[in-house]
mmCIF file of C-alpha atoms in Angstrom:
data_model
loop_
_atom_site.group_PDB
_atom_site.id
_atom_site.type_symbol
_atom_site.label_atom_id
_atom_site.label_comp_id
_atom_site.label_asym_id
_atom_site.label_seq_id
_atom_site.Cartn_x
_atom_site.Cartn_y
_atom_site.Cartn_z
ATOM 1 C CA MET L 18 -68.025 49.893 -42.533
ATOM 2 C CA ASN L 19 -66.459 48.484 -45.815
ATOM 3 C CA ILE L 20 -63.050 46.822 -45.394
ATOM 4 C CA ILE L 21 -61.465 45.758 -49.013
ATOM 5 C CA LYS L 22 -59.174 43.028 -48.539
ATOM 6 C CA VAL L 23 -55.575 43.016 -50.282
ATOM 7 C CA GLY L 24 -52.749 40.873 -51.209
ATOM 8 C CA LEU L 25 -49.592 41.009 -49.244
ATOM 9 C CA LYS L 26 -47.597 42.003 -52.354
ATOM 10 C CA PHE L 27 -44.873 44.915 -51.680
ATOM 11 C CA SER L 28 -47.450 47.443 -52.978
ATOM 12 C CA SER L 29 -49.569 46.704 -50.098
ATOM 13 C CA ILE L 30 -48.019 49.096 -48.186
ATOM 14 C CA LYS L 31 -50.405 51.572 -49.778
ATOM 15 C CA TYR L 32 -52.988 49.810 -47.054
ATOM 16 C CA PRO L 33 -52.521 51.041 -43.409
ATOM 17 C CA SER L 34 -55.314 49.087 -41.590
ATOM 18 C CA LEU L 35 -54.365 45.495 -40.300
ATOM 19 C CA ASP L 36 -56.548 42.799 -38.992
ATOM 20 C CA ILE L 37 -55.056 41.197 -35.975
ATOM 21 C CA HIS L 38 -57.308 37.999 -36.416
ATOM 22 C CA ASN L 39 -55.634 37.294 -39.870
ATOM 23 C CA TYR L 40 -52.880 39.450 -40.153
ATOM 24 C CA GLN L 41 -54.519 41.065 -43.669
ATOM 25 C CA LEU L 42 -53.893 44.108 -44.912
ATOM 26 C CA TYR L 43 -57.155 46.363 -45.391
ATOM 27 C CA LYS L 44 -58.066 49.610 -46.984
ATOM 28 C CA TYR L 45 -60.720 50.999 -44.245
ATOM 29 C CA HIS L 46 -63.926 53.082 -45.620
ATOM 30 C CA SER L 47 -67.374 53.694 -43.645
ATOM 31 C CA ASP L 48 -70.893 53.642 -45.156
ATOM 32 C CA TYR L 49 -71.035 57.071 -43.752
ATOM 33 C CA GLY L 50 -68.013 58.287 -45.455
ATOM 34 C CA ASN L 51 -69.807 61.151 -47.739
ATOM 35 C CA LEU L 52 -69.802 62.718 -44.057
ATOM 36 C CA LEU L 53 -65.844 63.774 -44.285
ATOM 37 C CA LYS L 54 -66.872 66.404 -46.532
ATOM 38 C CA GLY L 55 -68.993 68.119 -44.356
ATOM 39 C CA LEU L 56 -67.130 67.639 -40.916
ATOM 40 C CA LYS L 57 -67.194 70.894 -38.820
ATOM 41 C CA ILE L 58 -65.531 71.583 -35.951
ATOM 42 C CA GLY L 59 -66.863 74.130 -33.451
ATOM 43 C CA THR L 60 -66.222 74.904 -29.269
ATOM 44 C CA SER L 61 -68.072 72.867 -26.727
ATOM 45 C CA LEU L 62 -71.783 73.060 -26.481
ATOM 46 C CA LEU L 63 -70.873 74.439 -22.908
ATOM 47 C CA PRO L 64 -67.992 76.754 -22.380
ATOM 48 C CA ASN L 65 -66.598 75.445 -19.398
ATOM 49 C CA GLN L 66 -66.243 71.788 -21.073
ATOM 50 C CA TYR L 67 -63.897 72.669 -23.955
ATOM 51 C CA GLU L 68 -60.677 72.270 -21.579
ATOM 52 C CA ILE L 69 -60.980 70.510 -17.991
ATOM 53 C CA VAL L 70 -58.489 70.586 -15.452
ATOM 54 C CA PRO L 71 -57.959 68.316 -12.671
ATOM 55 C CA SER L 72 -59.616 70.671 -10.293
ATOM 56 C CA LYS L 73 -62.671 70.796 -12.498
ATOM 57 C CA LEU L 74 -62.996 67.201 -13.694
ATOM 58 C CA LYS L 75 -65.516 66.404 -10.646
ATOM 59 C CA GLY L 76 -67.994 69.536 -11.883
ATOM 60 C CA PHE L 77 -67.583 68.340 -15.268
ATOM 61 C CA LEU L 78 -68.245 64.533 -14.477
ATOM 62 C CA ILE L 79 -71.725 65.830 -12.566
ATOM 63 C CA ASP L 80 -72.963 68.011 -14.873
ATOM 64 C CA GLN L 81 -72.182 65.388 -17.609
ATOM 65 C CA LEU L 82 -74.290 62.556 -15.807
ATOM 66 C CA LYS L 83 -77.258 65.005 -14.975
ATOM 67 C CA GLN L 84 -77.549 66.106 -18.482
ATOM 68 C CA ASP L 85 -77.305 62.728 -19.637
ATOM 69 C CA GLN L 86 -80.249 61.616 -17.748
ATOM 70 C CA GLN L 87 -82.553 63.829 -19.947
ATOM 71 C CA MET L 88 -81.322 63.150 -23.245
ATOM 72 C CA LEU L 89 -82.675 61.017 -25.525
ATOM 73 C CA LYS L 90 -79.855 60.837 -27.757
ATOM 74 C CA LYS L 91 -76.550 62.198 -25.609
ATOM 75 C CA PRO L 92 -73.488 63.308 -27.649
ATOM 76 C CA LYS L 93 -70.189 60.692 -27.691
ATOM 77 C CA GLU L 94 -66.805 60.896 -26.748
ATOM 78 C CA VAL L 95 -63.965 59.464 -28.077
ATOM 79 C CA LEU L 96 -60.512 59.808 -26.129
ATOM 80 C CA PHE L 97 -56.745 59.779 -27.635
ATOM 81 C CA VAL L 98 -54.023 58.604 -25.260
ATOM 82 C CA GLY L 99 -50.749 57.677 -25.618
ATOM 83 C CA ARG L 100 -47.342 58.678 -24.352
ATOM 84 C CA SER L 101 -45.686 61.695 -24.400
ATOM 85 C CA ASN L 102 -44.319 62.714 -27.648
ATOM 86 C CA VAL L 103 -46.277 59.993 -29.518
ATOM 87 C CA GLY L 104 -48.185 62.504 -31.455
ATOM 88 C CA LYS L 105 -51.599 62.768 -30.294
ATOM 89 C CA SER L 106 -52.108 66.309 -31.305
ATOM 90 C CA SER L 107 -50.442 66.274 -34.523
ATOM 91 C CA LEU L 108 -52.792 63.132 -35.461
ATOM 92 C CA ILE L 109 -55.836 64.985 -33.870
ATOM 93 C CA ASN L 110 -55.170 68.191 -36.347
ATOM 94 C CA ALA L 111 -54.481 65.693 -39.218
ATOM 95 C CA ILE L 112 -57.883 63.854 -38.797
ATOM 96 C CA LEU L 113 -59.629 66.710 -38.353
ATOM 97 C CA GLY L 114 -58.111 69.218 -41.000
ATOM 98 C CA GLN L 115 -57.443 71.906 -38.970
ATOM 99 C CA LYS L 116 -54.971 72.900 -35.896
ATOM 100 C CA VAL L 117 -57.367 72.225 -32.734
ATOM 101 C CA ALA L 118 -55.053 70.765 -30.744
ATOM 102 C CA GLU L 119 -51.902 72.111 -29.429
ATOM 103 C CA THR L 120 -48.501 70.516 -30.470
ATOM 104 C CA SER L 121 -44.992 71.334 -28.964
ATOM 105 C CA SER L 122 -41.808 70.069 -29.285
ATOM 106 C CA ARG L 123 -41.597 70.121 -25.433
ATOM 107 C CA THR L 124 -42.661 66.400 -24.084
ATOM 108 C CA GLY L 125 -45.535 66.273 -21.970
ATOM 109 C CA SER L 126 -47.238 69.679 -23.370
ATOM 110 C CA THR L 127 -50.818 68.841 -23.148
ATOM 111 C CA LEU L 128 -51.872 69.693 -19.485
ATOM 112 C CA ARG L 129 -55.462 69.532 -19.640
ATOM 113 C CA LEU L 130 -58.549 66.995 -21.041
ATOM 114 C CA GLN L 131 -59.303 68.938 -24.641
ATOM 115 C CA PHE L 132 -62.434 68.492 -26.025
ATOM 116 C CA HIS L 133 -63.011 69.477 -29.653
ATOM 117 C CA ASN L 134 -67.062 69.350 -30.855
ATOM 118 C CA ILE L 135 -67.495 67.951 -34.334
ATOM 119 C CA GLN L 136 -70.846 69.324 -34.733
ATOM 120 C CA THR L 137 -72.272 67.351 -37.991
ATOM 121 C CA ILE L 138 -72.455 64.269 -35.607
ATOM 122 C CA ASN L 139 -72.823 65.742 -32.574
ATOM 123 C CA GLY L 140 -69.439 64.076 -30.903
ATOM 124 C CA PHE L 141 -66.373 65.192 -29.292
ATOM 125 C CA VAL L 142 -62.696 64.145 -30.099
ATOM 126 C CA VAL L 143 -61.010 64.262 -26.944
ATOM 127 C CA ASP L 144 -56.921 65.221 -26.117
ATOM 128 C CA SER L 145 -55.389 64.031 -23.303
ATOM 129 C CA PRO L 146 -52.225 64.616 -21.197
ATOM 130 C CA GLY L 147 -49.388 61.969 -22.050
ATOM 131 C CA TYR L 148 -48.256 59.454 -20.071
ATOM 132 C CA GLY L 149 -44.548 58.517 -19.151
ATOM 133 C CA TYR L 150 -41.539 60.677 -19.536
ATOM 134 C CA SER L 151 -42.605 64.115 -19.080
ATOM 135 C CA GLN L 152 -41.045 67.686 -18.511
ATOM 136 C CA ILE L 153 -43.627 69.344 -16.857
ATOM 137 C CA ASN L 154 -43.391 68.806 -12.891
ATOM 138 C CA VAL L 155 -43.354 65.314 -11.417
ATOM 139 C CA ASP L 156 -46.567 65.761 -9.217
ATOM 140 C CA ALA L 157 -48.601 67.589 -11.802
ATOM 141 C CA GLN L 158 -48.178 64.770 -13.697
ATOM 142 C CA LYS L 159 -49.442 62.311 -11.829
ATOM 143 C CA TYR L 160 -52.331 64.475 -11.801
ATOM 144 C CA MET L 161 -52.676 64.635 -15.193
ATOM 145 C CA GLN L 162 -52.574 60.833 -15.233
ATOM 146 C CA GLY L 163 -54.912 60.607 -12.983
ATOM 147 C CA MET L 164 -57.460 62.976 -14.241
ATOM 148 C CA MET L 165 -57.199 60.799 -17.396
ATOM 149 C CA TYR L 166 -57.940 57.637 -15.946
ATOM 150 C CA THR L 167 -61.146 59.014 -13.730
ATOM 151 C CA TYR L 168 -62.697 60.153 -17.140
ATOM 152 C CA THR L 169 -62.066 56.871 -18.466
ATOM 153 C CA LYS L 170 -64.195 55.009 -15.366
ATOM 154 C CA LEU L 171 -66.513 57.570 -15.289
ATOM 155 C CA SER L 172 -67.424 59.395 -18.494
ATOM 156 C CA SER L 173 -70.961 58.099 -19.722
ATOM 157 C CA ARG L 174 -70.408 59.291 -23.097
ATOM 158 C CA LEU L 175 -67.337 57.360 -23.899
ATOM 159 C CA ALA L 176 -67.444 55.544 -27.189
ATOM 160 C CA ARG L 177 -64.069 54.388 -27.919
ATOM 161 C CA ILE L 178 -60.426 54.736 -26.802
ATOM 162 C CA TYR L 179 -57.450 55.158 -29.291
ATOM 163 C CA VAL L 180 -54.567 54.361 -27.738
ATOM 164 C CA LEU L 181 -51.377 55.619 -29.797
ATOM 165 C CA ILE L 182 -48.432 53.736 -30.120
ATOM 166 C CA ASP L 183 -45.179 54.861 -31.873
ATOM 167 C CA ILE L 184 -44.322 52.075 -34.079
ATOM 168 C CA GLU L 185 -40.540 52.336 -33.764
ATOM 169 C CA HIS L 186 -40.145 52.152 -30.302
ATOM 170 C CA GLY L 187 -43.101 49.796 -30.153
ATOM 171 C CA ILE L 188 -45.460 48.895 -26.754
ATOM 172 C CA LYS L 189 -43.488 49.910 -24.079
ATOM 173 C CA ASP L 190 -44.045 48.516 -20.257
ATOM 174 C CA LYS L 191 -46.469 51.974 -19.546
ATOM 175 C CA ASP L 192 -48.155 51.194 -22.510
ATOM 176 C CA LYS L 193 -48.819 47.651 -21.232
ATOM 177 C CA VAL L 194 -49.552 48.988 -17.802
ATOM 178 C CA MET L 195 -52.302 51.496 -19.459
ATOM 179 C CA LEU L 196 -53.795 48.943 -21.567
ATOM 180 C CA ASN L 197 -54.290 46.828 -18.631
ATOM 181 C CA MET L 198 -56.429 49.262 -16.690
ATOM 182 C CA LEU L 199 -58.226 50.711 -19.663
ATOM 183 C CA GLN L 200 -59.521 47.080 -20.890
ATOM 184 C CA GLU L 201 -61.590 46.883 -17.582
ATOM 185 C CA GLN L 202 -63.389 49.975 -18.329
ATOM 186 C CA ASN L 203 -65.871 48.354 -20.753
ATOM 187 C CA VAL L 204 -64.922 50.560 -23.627
ATOM 188 C CA ASN L 205 -63.827 49.744 -27.024
ATOM 189 C CA ILE L 206 -60.053 50.403 -27.580
ATOM 190 C CA GLN L 207 -58.728 50.612 -30.973
ATOM 191 C CA ILE L 208 -54.495 50.893 -31.609
ATOM 192 C CA VAL L 209 -53.206 53.141 -33.750
ATOM 193 C CA LEU L 210 -49.499 52.780 -34.910
ATOM 194 C CA THR L 211 -48.133 56.461 -35.205
ATOM 195 C CA LYS L 212 -44.760 57.646 -37.134
ATOM 196 C CA CYS L 213 -44.739 54.633 -39.367
ATOM 197 C CA ASP L 214 -42.835 57.114 -41.866
ATOM 198 C CA LYS L 215 -39.657 56.515 -39.493
ATOM 199 C CA ILE L 216 -39.789 52.773 -40.769
ATOM 200 C CA LYS L 217 -38.328 51.628 -43.947
ATOM 201 C CA GLU L 218 -41.454 50.280 -46.237
ATOM 202 C CA ARG L 219 -39.997 47.053 -46.405
ATOM 203 C CA MET L 220 -39.748 46.411 -42.618
ATOM 204 C CA LEU L 221 -43.163 48.018 -41.945
ATOM 205 C CA TYR L 222 -45.257 45.173 -42.398
ATOM 206 C CA ASP L 223 -43.489 42.780 -40.133
ATOM 207 C CA ARG L 224 -42.917 45.772 -37.645
ATOM 208 C CA GLN L 225 -47.375 45.707 -38.000
ATOM 209 C CA LEU L 226 -47.291 42.108 -37.769
ATOM 210 C CA TYR L 227 -44.899 41.726 -34.569
ATOM 211 C CA LEU L 228 -46.985 44.692 -32.485
ATOM 212 C CA ALA L 229 -50.339 42.506 -33.422
ATOM 213 C CA ARG L 230 -49.320 39.734 -31.826
ATOM 214 C CA GLU L 231 -48.697 41.754 -28.802
ATOM 215 C CA ILE L 232 -51.537 43.721 -28.793
ATOM 216 C CA LYS L 233 -54.068 40.562 -29.068
ATOM 217 C CA GLN L 234 -52.963 39.574 -25.450
ATOM 218 C CA PHE L 235 -55.431 42.240 -24.086
ATOM 219 C CA LYS L 236 -59.379 42.341 -24.067
ATOM 220 C CA ASN L 237 -61.919 44.845 -25.594
ATOM 221 C CA ILE L 238 -59.557 45.399 -28.518
ATOM 222 C CA HIS L 239 -60.663 46.365 -31.995
ATOM 223 C CA PRO L 240 -59.438 43.957 -34.313
ATOM 224 C CA ILE L 241 -58.333 46.685 -36.995
ATOM 225 C CA ILE L 242 -55.194 48.286 -36.059
ATOM 226 C CA HIS L 243 -54.285 51.775 -37.782
ATOM 227 C CA THR L 244 -51.123 52.713 -38.654
ATOM 228 C CA VAL L 245 -50.319 56.664 -39.879
ATOM 229 C CA SER L 246 -48.104 59.257 -40.761
ATOM 230 C CA THR L 247 -49.157 62.849 -39.825
ATOM 231 C CA LYS L 248 -45.886 63.832 -41.924
ATOM 232 C CA ASP L 249 -47.093 62.312 -45.235
ATOM 233 C CA ASN L 250 -50.903 61.833 -44.725
ATOM 234 C CA PHE L 251 -50.507 58.026 -44.876
ATOM 235 C CA GLY L 252 -53.383 56.189 -43.094
ATOM 236 C CA ILE L 253 -55.163 59.466 -42.400
ATOM 237 C CA ASN L 254 -58.544 58.783 -44.324
ATOM 238 C CA ASP L 255 -58.625 55.653 -42.758
ATOM 239 C CA ILE L 256 -59.126 56.272 -39.139
ATOM 240 C CA GLN L 257 -60.963 59.631 -40.239
ATOM 241 C CA TYR L 258 -63.646 56.766 -41.502
ATOM 242 C CA SER L 259 -62.987 54.534 -37.902
ATOM 243 C CA LEU L 260 -63.709 57.892 -36.290
ATOM 244 C CA ILE L 261 -67.145 58.323 -37.827
ATOM 245 C CA ASP L 262 -68.192 54.762 -37.222
ATOM 246 C CA SER L 263 -67.056 55.050 -33.798
ATOM 247 C CA PHE L 264 -69.642 58.260 -33.500
ATOM 248 C CA LEU L 265 -72.451 56.822 -35.483
ATOM 249 C CA ILE L 266 -72.339 52.860 -35.006
ATOM 250 C CA HIS L 267 -70.730 52.312 -31.895
ATOM 251 C CA GLN L 268 -72.500 52.776 -28.651
ATOM 252 C CA SER L 269 -71.398 54.825 -25.491
ATOM 253 C CA ARG L 270 -70.565 52.439 -22.835
ATOM 254 C CA GLN L 271 -73.054 51.586 -20.520
ATOM 255 C CA LEU L 272 -72.512 52.711 -16.968
ATOM 256 C CA PHE L 273 -75.370 51.260 -14.631
ATOM 257 C CA ASN L 274 -76.429 52.870 -11.091
ATOM 258 C CA MET L 275 -76.038 55.980 -12.565
ATOM 259 C CA GLU L 276 -77.693 57.541 -9.537
ATOM 260 C CA ASP L 277 -75.438 56.006 -7.099
ATOM 261 C CA ARG L 278 -72.433 57.084 -9.425
ATOM 262 C CA LEU L 279 -73.978 60.790 -9.340
ATOM 263 C CA ILE L 280 -74.389 60.772 -5.597
ATOM 264 C CA LYS L 281 -70.778 59.217 -5.168
ATOM 265 C CA LEU L 282 -69.118 62.108 -7.092
ATOM 266 C CA ILE L 283 -70.931 64.953 -5.438
ATOM 267 C CA GLN L 284 -69.684 63.518 -1.947
ATOM 268 C CA ALA L 285 -66.250 63.065 -3.418
ATOM 269 C CA ARG L 286 -63.498 65.563 -3.138
ATOM 270 C CA ASN L 287 -62.631 67.924 -5.960
ATOM 271 C CA ARG L 288 -59.117 66.741 -7.154
ATOM 272 C CA PRO L 289 -58.770 63.506 -8.553
ATOM 273 C CA GLN L 290 -56.754 60.728 -7.472
ATOM 274 C CA LYS L 291 -53.069 60.863 -8.427
ATOM 275 C CA LEU L 292 -51.914 58.051 -10.607
ATOM 276 C CA ASP L 293 -48.061 57.183 -10.260
ATOM 277 C CA LEU L 294 -47.557 55.497 -13.456
ATOM 278 C CA ASN L 295 -44.019 54.679 -12.508
ATOM 279 C CA LYS L 296 -44.535 53.422 -9.679
ATOM 280 C CA LEU L 297 -47.459 50.752 -11.066
ATOM 281 C CA THR L 298 -44.777 50.017 -14.091
ATOM 282 C CA LYS L 299 -42.446 48.547 -11.636
ATOM 283 C CA GLN L 300 -45.329 46.245 -9.900
ATOM 284 C CA PHE L 301 -45.980 45.193 -13.076
ATOM 285 C CA LYS L 302 -42.407 44.097 -14.110
ATOM 286 C CA LYS L 303 -42.232 42.374 -10.981
ATOM 287 C CA GLY L 304 -45.723 40.589 -12.143
ATOM 288 C CA LEU L 305 -48.092 42.048 -9.230
ATOM 289 C CA GLN L 306 -51.549 42.577 -9.883
ATOM 290 C CA LEU L 307 -52.382 46.221 -10.880
ATOM 291 C CA PRO L 308 -55.197 48.196 -9.345
ATOM 292 C CA THR L 309 -58.514 48.095 -11.158
ATOM 293 C CA ASN L 310 -61.099 49.479 -8.604
ATOM 294 C CA GLN L 311 -59.214 51.857 -6.972
ATOM 295 C CA ASN L 312 -61.539 55.003 -5.882
ATOM 296 C CA SER L 313 -61.243 57.819 -8.698
ATOM 297 C CA LEU L 314 -61.895 60.990 -7.025
ATOM 298 C CA VAL L 315 -60.158 61.260 -3.357
ATOM 299 C CA HIS L 316 -58.642 64.225 -1.197
ATOM 300 C CA SER L 317 -55.084 65.104 -1.875
ATOM 301 C CA LYS L 318 -53.520 68.091 -0.910
ATOM 302 C CA LYS L 319 -52.261 70.808 -3.282
ATOM 303 C CA PRO L 320 -48.650 71.584 -3.256
ATOM 304 C CA LYS L 321 -48.521 75.601 -3.564
ATOM 305 C CA HIS L 322 -46.781 75.444 -6.983
ATOM 306 C CA GLN L 323 -49.285 72.801 -8.572
ATOM 307 C CA LEU L 324 -50.859 73.709 -11.392
ATOM 308 C CA SER L 325 -54.819 73.546 -11.097
#
């Protein structure tokens, strides 16, 4: 990784990456940057791994753990998470240079974990359902959030989580709750500030600084914050290089007692535990401790109208 430091002149708006330790702006570049020209997006290695709904998560994770015990070099996965309508799918499309993730004006339209295989580097970019306000069924939303959180706890291939924050609205309480839960998962977290085209140029650096100071309080946070806009492609090149480093330099997080995890997964019920982010946010506001070791897959009756 090469990081080019620049001064904080007005023209420094051209440099979208910020170090949360020294608050300097950077132009992020990867030593493997030549791979950008050769990125090829393909379907998943296994057909049933392309899109995962809550009822298929258990089988997916069992297959993954079994395969990883036999592989010398397992594929890596990088997950994108964020509030509904923060621009996850649009950003993934911009990074990969083609429309592979579905976008919609309907808030909460991503209903599955969507795996996009980058053949060049044997890795997967994973799009996830948004958390927070959504226009979908409330019960279904809890299952989606539970599926995403369970995946972050149990996937043996997860190398990094990109948490997207709308730079205009800042870090909301639900973002803080999610970051509190994710920071316990022994995986590197990198913050991406989206929709920076909505902020006036002269105010952008101040906004980056303000959010950087908030972000520093969390653990396992990557020191570089990316700022992007899919409207004019600002910062897209930086996060492309960052993604390549996530796959080629950073290791997947270490999960211990793999056989025990596999046995527990096989014995667990099929559907993931529902995650009520609204309830957890209320607990967070009251200063109550958030759960960090709840069971990942438990039995829950499926309503007749529920998405599978």
